[in-house]
Short mmCIF file of N, CA, C and O in Angstrom, two decimals:
data_model
loop_
_atom_site.label_atom_id
_atom_site.label_comp_id
_atom_site.label_asym_id
_atom_site.label_seq_id
_atom_site.Cartn_x
_atom_site.Cartn_y
_atom_site.Cartn_z
N PRO P 126 6.54 4.38 -0.04
CA PRO P 126 6.72 3.92 1.20
C PRO P 126 5.94 3.52 2.27
O PRO P 126 4.95 4.50 2.61
N ARG P 127 6.16 2.74 3.21
CA ARG P 127 5.27 2.94 4.26
C ARG P 127 5.02 3.78 5.06
O ARG P 127 3.73 4.18 5.73
N HIS P 128 6.32 4.28 5.43
CA HIS P 128 5.72 5.24 6.48
C HIS P 128 5.34 6.63 5.98
O HIS P 128 4.79 7.50 6.74
N LEU P 129 5.62 7.06 4.90
CA LEU P 129 4.44 8.07 3.85
C LEU P 129 3.00 7.58 3.71
O LEU P 129 2.53 8.43 3.82
N LEU P 130 2.63 6.63 3.42
CA LEU P 130 1.39 6.04 4.18
C LEU P 130 0.60 6.44 5.29
O LEU P 130 -0.21 7.24 5.64
N THR P 131 1.57 6.24 6.21
CA THR P 131 1.42 6.45 7.90
C THR P 131 1.15 8.09 8.20
O THR P 131 0.04 8.63 8.41
N VAL P 132 1.61 8.87 7.29
CA VAL P 132 1.70 10.35 7.35
C VAL P 132 0.60 10.67 6.74
O VAL P 132 -0.06 11.52 7.13
N PHE P 133 -0.18 10.18 5.52
CA PHE P 133 -1.00 10.51 5.29
C PHE P 133 -2.19 10.20 5.78
O PHE P 133 -3.07 10.81 6.34
N ARG P 134 -2.26 9.24 6.27
CA ARG P 134 -3.53 8.27 7.05
C ARG P 134 -3.50 9.27 8.68
O ARG P 134 -4.72 9.88 8.74
N VAL P 135 -1.96 9.50 9.03
CA VAL P 135 -2.67 10.58 10.44
C VAL P 135 -3.10 11.84 10.17
O VAL P 135 -3.53 12.49 10.66
N SER P 136 -2.12 12.12 8.85
CA SER P 136 -2.78 13.94 8.54
C SER P 136 -4.28 13.38 8.08
O SER P 136 -5.02 14.66 8.46
N ALA P 137 -4.72 13.08 7.51
CA ALA P 137 -5.94 12.77 6.97
C ALA P 137 -7.27 12.83 8.11
O ALA P 137 -7.89 13.84 8.26
N ARG P 138 -6.58 11.53 9.22
CA ARG P 138 -7.35 11.72 10.59
C ARG P 138 -7.42 12.81 11.26
O ARG P 138 -8.63 13.53 11.45
N SER P 139 -6.43 13.46 11.44
CA SER P 139 -6.01 14.90 11.80
C SER P 139 -7.38 15.70 11.03
O SER P 139 -7.78 16.53 11.76
N ALA P 140 -7.56 16.15 10.01
CA ALA P 140 -7.67 16.85 9.02
C ALA P 140 -9.35 16.44 9.42
O ALA P 140 -9.88 17.80 9.62
N ASN P 141 -9.55 15.36 9.40
CA ASN P 141 -11.24 15.27 9.88
C ASN P 141 -11.77 15.34 10.65
O ASN P 141 -12.66 16.06 11.26
N ASP P 142 -10.77 15.44 11.59
CA ASP P 142 -11.10 15.89 13.06
C ASP P 142 -11.55 17.27 13.36
O ASP P 142 -12.34 17.73 13.90
N LEU P 143 -10.36 17.91 12.59
CA LEU P 143 -10.59 19.14 12.19
C LEU P 143 -12.25 19.69 12.09
O LEU P 143 -12.70 20.65 12.46
N ALA P 144 -12.05 19.53 10.97
CA ALA P 144 -13.35 19.63 10.46
C ALA P 144 -14.74 19.60 11.34
O ALA P 144 -15.58 19.96 11.16
N LYS P 145 -14.55 18.10 11.67
CA LYS P 145 -15.62 17.96 12.79
C LYS P 145 -15.91 18.79 14.04
O LYS P 145 -16.98 19.38 14.21
N GLU P 146 -14.98 19.30 14.36
CA GLU P 146 -14.62 20.40 15.61
C GLU P 146 -15.11 21.89 14.68
O GLU P 146 -16.18 22.27 15.88
N ALA P 147 -15.05 21.83 13.94
CA ALA P 147 -16.01 23.01 13.08
C ALA P 147 -17.11 22.84 12.21
O ALA P 147 -17.79 23.69 11.98
N ARG P 148 -17.93 21.82 12.74
CA ARG P 148 -19.41 21.05 12.58
C ARG P 148 -19.31 21.29 11.48
O ARG P 148 -20.25 21.59 10.78
N ARG P 149 -18.24 20.63 10.05
CA ARG P 149 -18.26 20.31 8.87
C ARG P 149 -17.93 19.04 8.44
O ARG P 149 -17.38 18.61 9.30
N THR P 150 -19.09 18.58 7.26
CA THR P 150 -18.85 17.46 6.79
C THR P 150 -17.65 17.39 5.93
O THR P 150 -17.35 16.36 5.54
N THR P 151 -17.07 18.40 5.19
CA THR P 151 -15.71 18.26 4.32
C THR P 151 -14.55 19.07 4.80
O THR P 151 -14.64 19.57 5.47
N VAL P 152 -13.51 18.14 4.77
CA VAL P 152 -12.35 18.34 5.05
C VAL P 152 -12.12 19.06 4.20
O VAL P 152 -11.55 18.90 2.72
N THR P 153 -11.37 20.86 4.23
CA THR P 153 -10.70 21.70 3.25
C THR P 153 -9.49 21.26 3.02
O THR P 153 -8.30 20.84 4.09
N ALA P 154 -8.73 22.12 2.23
CA ALA P 154 -7.17 22.37 2.60
C ALA P 154 -6.75 22.82 2.92
O ALA P 154 -5.46 22.48 3.86
N GLN P 155 -6.89 23.74 3.84
CA GLN P 155 -6.84 24.46 5.07
C GLN P 155 -6.79 23.42 6.39
O GLN P 155 -5.25 23.74 7.36
N ASP P 156 -7.84 22.10 6.36
CA ASP P 156 -7.43 21.61 7.32
C ASP P 156 -6.35 20.67 7.19
O ASP P 156 -5.94 20.08 8.13
N VAL P 157 -6.42 20.10 5.77
CA VAL P 157 -4.58 19.51 6.07
C VAL P 157 -3.43 20.45 6.29
O VAL P 157 -3.16 19.53 6.70
N LEU P 158 -3.59 21.42 5.88
CA LEU P 158 -2.44 22.11 6.27
C LEU P 158 -2.39 21.87 7.68
O LEU P 158 -1.23 22.18 8.15
N HIS P 159 -3.16 22.58 8.28
CA HIS P 159 -3.35 22.42 9.78
C HIS P 159 -2.99 21.19 10.38
O HIS P 159 -1.99 21.54 11.16
N ALA P 160 -3.49 20.33 9.77
CA ALA P 160 -2.92 18.94 10.13
C ALA P 160 -1.80 18.82 10.49
O ALA P 160 -0.91 18.27 11.01
N LEU P 161 -1.07 19.12 9.14
CA LEU P 161 0.13 18.89 8.78
C LEU P 161 1.37 19.83 9.76
O LEU P 161 2.20 19.04 10.32
N ARG P 162 0.69 20.97 9.94
CA ARG P 162 1.98 21.78 10.69
C ARG P 162 1.54 21.00 12.24
O ARG P 162 2.57 21.03 13.16
N ASP P 163 0.34 20.75 13.21
CA ASP P 163 -0.02 20.27 14.19
C ASP P 163 1.10 18.82 14.70
O ASP P 163 1.04 18.58 15.49
N LEU P 164 0.89 18.00 13.34
CA LEU P 164 2.06 16.95 13.73
C LEU P 164 3.41 17.10 13.21
O LEU P 164 3.94 16.11 13.50
N GLU P 165 3.58 18.27 13.15
CA GLU P 165 5.52 18.37 13.18
C GLU P 165 5.71 18.14 11.71
O GLU P 165 6.99 16.83 11.61
N PHE P 166 4.60 17.43 10.67
CA PHE P 166 5.40 17.17 9.09
C PHE P 166 5.78 18.26 8.49
O PHE P 166 4.89 18.13 7.57
N ASP P 167 6.42 19.67 8.56
CA ASP P 167 6.47 20.48 7.99
C ASP P 167 6.92 20.59 6.82
O ASP P 167 6.99 20.87 5.87
N GLU P 168 7.95 19.40 6.56
CA GLU P 168 8.84 19.54 6.15
C GLU P 168 8.00 18.79 4.57
O GLU P 168 7.86 19.07 3.03
N PHE P 169 6.28 18.66 4.41
CA PHE P 169 5.67 17.74 3.78
C PHE P 169 5.08 19.33 3.24
O PHE P 169 4.23 19.26 2.07
N LEU P 170 4.93 20.42 3.79
CA LEU P 170 3.98 21.61 3.35
C LEU P 170 4.55 22.01 1.74
O LEU P 170 3.62 22.55 1.34
N PRO P 171 5.79 22.25 1.87
CA PRO P 171 5.76 23.20 0.67
C PRO P 171 5.32 22.16 -0.74
O PRO P 171 4.77 22.93 -1.51
N ALA P 172 5.36 20.91 -0.62
CA ALA P 172 5.30 20.03 -1.95
C ALA P 172 3.58 20.22 -1.96
O ALA P 172 2.88 19.91 -2.78
N VAL P 173 2.72 19.48 -0.43
CA VAL P 173 1.41 19.83 -0.29
C VAL P 173 0.99 21.32 -0.95
O VAL P 173 -0.03 21.47 -1.53
N GLU P 174 1.50 22.46 -0.28
CA GLU P 174 0.58 23.65 -1.29
C GLU P 174 1.34 24.13 -2.96
O GLU P 174 -0.25 24.56 -3.64
N ALA P 175 2.15 23.79 -2.86
CA ALA P 175 2.22 23.74 -4.63
C ALA P 175 1.73 22.96 -4.85
O ALA P 175 0.85 23.55 -6.25
N CYS P 176 0.87 21.37 -4.90
CA CYS P 176 -0.04 20.64 -5.74
C CYS P 176 -1.47 21.61 -5.46
O CYS P 176 -2.58 21.40 -6.07
N LEU P 177 -1.81 21.96 -4.37
CA LEU P 177 -3.16 22.77 -3.67
C LEU P 177 -3.05 23.77 -4.48
O LEU P 177 -4.01 24.10 -4.89
N HIS P 178 -1.86 24.50 -4.80
CA HIS P 178 -1.89 25.70 -5.61
C HIS P 178 -2.18 25.51 -7.35
O HIS P 178 -2.94 26.74 -7.95
N GLY P 179 -2.21 24.67 -7.29
CA GLY P 179 -2.63 24.00 -9.06
C GLY P 179 -3.71 23.37 -9.00
O GLY P 179 -4.30 23.09 -9.99
N ALA P 180 -4.40 22.91 -7.79
CA ALA P 180 -6.01 22.46 -8.21
C ALA P 180 -7.14 23.59 -8.94
O ALA P 180 -6.78 24.81 -8.60
N ALA P 181 -7.40 23.05 -9.82
CA ALA P 181 -8.55 23.87 -10.44
C ALA P 181 -9.68 24.51 -9.27
O ALA P 181 -10.45 25.30 -9.21
N HIS P 182 -10.14 23.94 -8.51
CA HIS P 182 -11.20 24.13 -7.31
C HIS P 182 -10.22 24.51 -6.03
O HIS P 182 -9.29 23.68 -5.67
N PRO P 183 -10.41 25.33 -4.98
CA PRO P 183 -9.38 26.18 -4.17
C PRO P 183 -9.40 24.42 -2.87
O PRO P 183 -8.61 24.59 -2.64
N LEU P 184 -10.46 23.98 -2.84
CA LEU P 184 -10.74 23.01 -1.74
C LEU P 184 -10.90 21.40 -2.28
O LEU P 184 -10.50 20.26 -1.01
N ARG P 185 -10.34 21.37 -3.46
CA ARG P 185 -9.94 19.85 -4.07
C ARG P 185 -8.61 19.94 -4.64
O ARG P 185 -8.14 21.09 -4.97
N ALA P 186 -7.95 18.57 -3.98
CA ALA P 186 -6.48 18.49 -4.36
C ALA P 186 -6.66 18.26 -6.03
O ALA P 186 -7.50 17.23 -6.38
N PRO P 187 -5.47 18.24 -6.51
CA PRO P 187 -5.91 17.73 -8.16
C PRO P 187 -5.50 16.07 -7.76
O PRO P 187 -4.98 15.54 -7.12
N PRO P 188 -5.63 15.36 -8.96
CA PRO P 188 -5.50 13.96 -9.10
C PRO P 188 -3.59 13.62 -8.93
O PRO P 188 -3.80 12.23 -8.33
N TYR P 189 -3.26 14.73 -9.45
CA TYR P 189 -1.62 13.80 -9.06
C TYR P 189 -1.19 14.07 -7.74
O TYR P 189 -0.34 14.09 -7.06
N PHE P 190 -2.01 14.73 -6.40
CA PHE P 190 -1.73 14.87 -5.02
C PHE P 190 -1.44 14.25 -4.14
O PHE P 190 -0.40 13.96 -3.53
N LEU P 191 -1.37 12.99 -4.65
CA LEU P 191 -1.37 11.78 -3.74
C LEU P 191 0.82 11.08 -4.14
O LEU P 191 1.13 10.65 -3.43
N THR P 192 0.57 11.59 -5.16
CA THR P 192 1.82 11.82 -6.02
C THR P 192 3.21 11.81 -4.71
O THR P 192 4.11 11.63 -4.79
N VAL P 193 2.62 13.39 -4.25
CA VAL P 193 4.01 13.87 -3.05
C VAL P 193 3.82 12.77 -2.01
O VAL P 193 5.07 12.93 -1.38
N PHE P 194 3.01 11.97 -1.74
CA PHE P 194 3.07 11.13 -0.39
C PHE P 194 3.60 9.61 -1.21
O PHE P 194 4.76 9.28 -0.43
N SER P 195 4.19 9.64 -2.04
CA SER P 195 4.66 8.32 -3.17
C SER P 195 5.70 8.73 -3.45
O SER P 195 6.81 7.79 -3.58
N GLY P 196 6.30 9.85 -3.71
CA GLY P 196 7.76 9.97 -4.17
C GLY P 196 7.77 10.02 -5.24
O GLY P 196 8.39 10.29 -5.78
N ALA P 197 6.15 10.16 -6.17
CA ALA P 197 6.66 9.59 -7.62
C ALA P 197 6.38 11.39 -8.02
O ALA P 197 7.03 10.98 -9.70
N ALA P 198 6.48 12.33 -7.65
CA ALA P 198 6.36 13.85 -8.51
C ALA P 198 7.73 14.31 -8.37
O ALA P 198 9.16 13.75 -7.87
#
């Protein structure tokens, strides 16, 4: 759905801004979680955190990460 894509875009932009403020070129999982909290998208946190905990690398989301936003999970 379109509103979920909007959530993703706004969250990604906010997470990117947080990384830039910290003078980093890489957006971390913590940046994404912080952005979701700042934007009051708390209802997405449990699903996103569950996906991130399943990631092989602590800073990279698994390939199915986007299914959280598409509702396919």
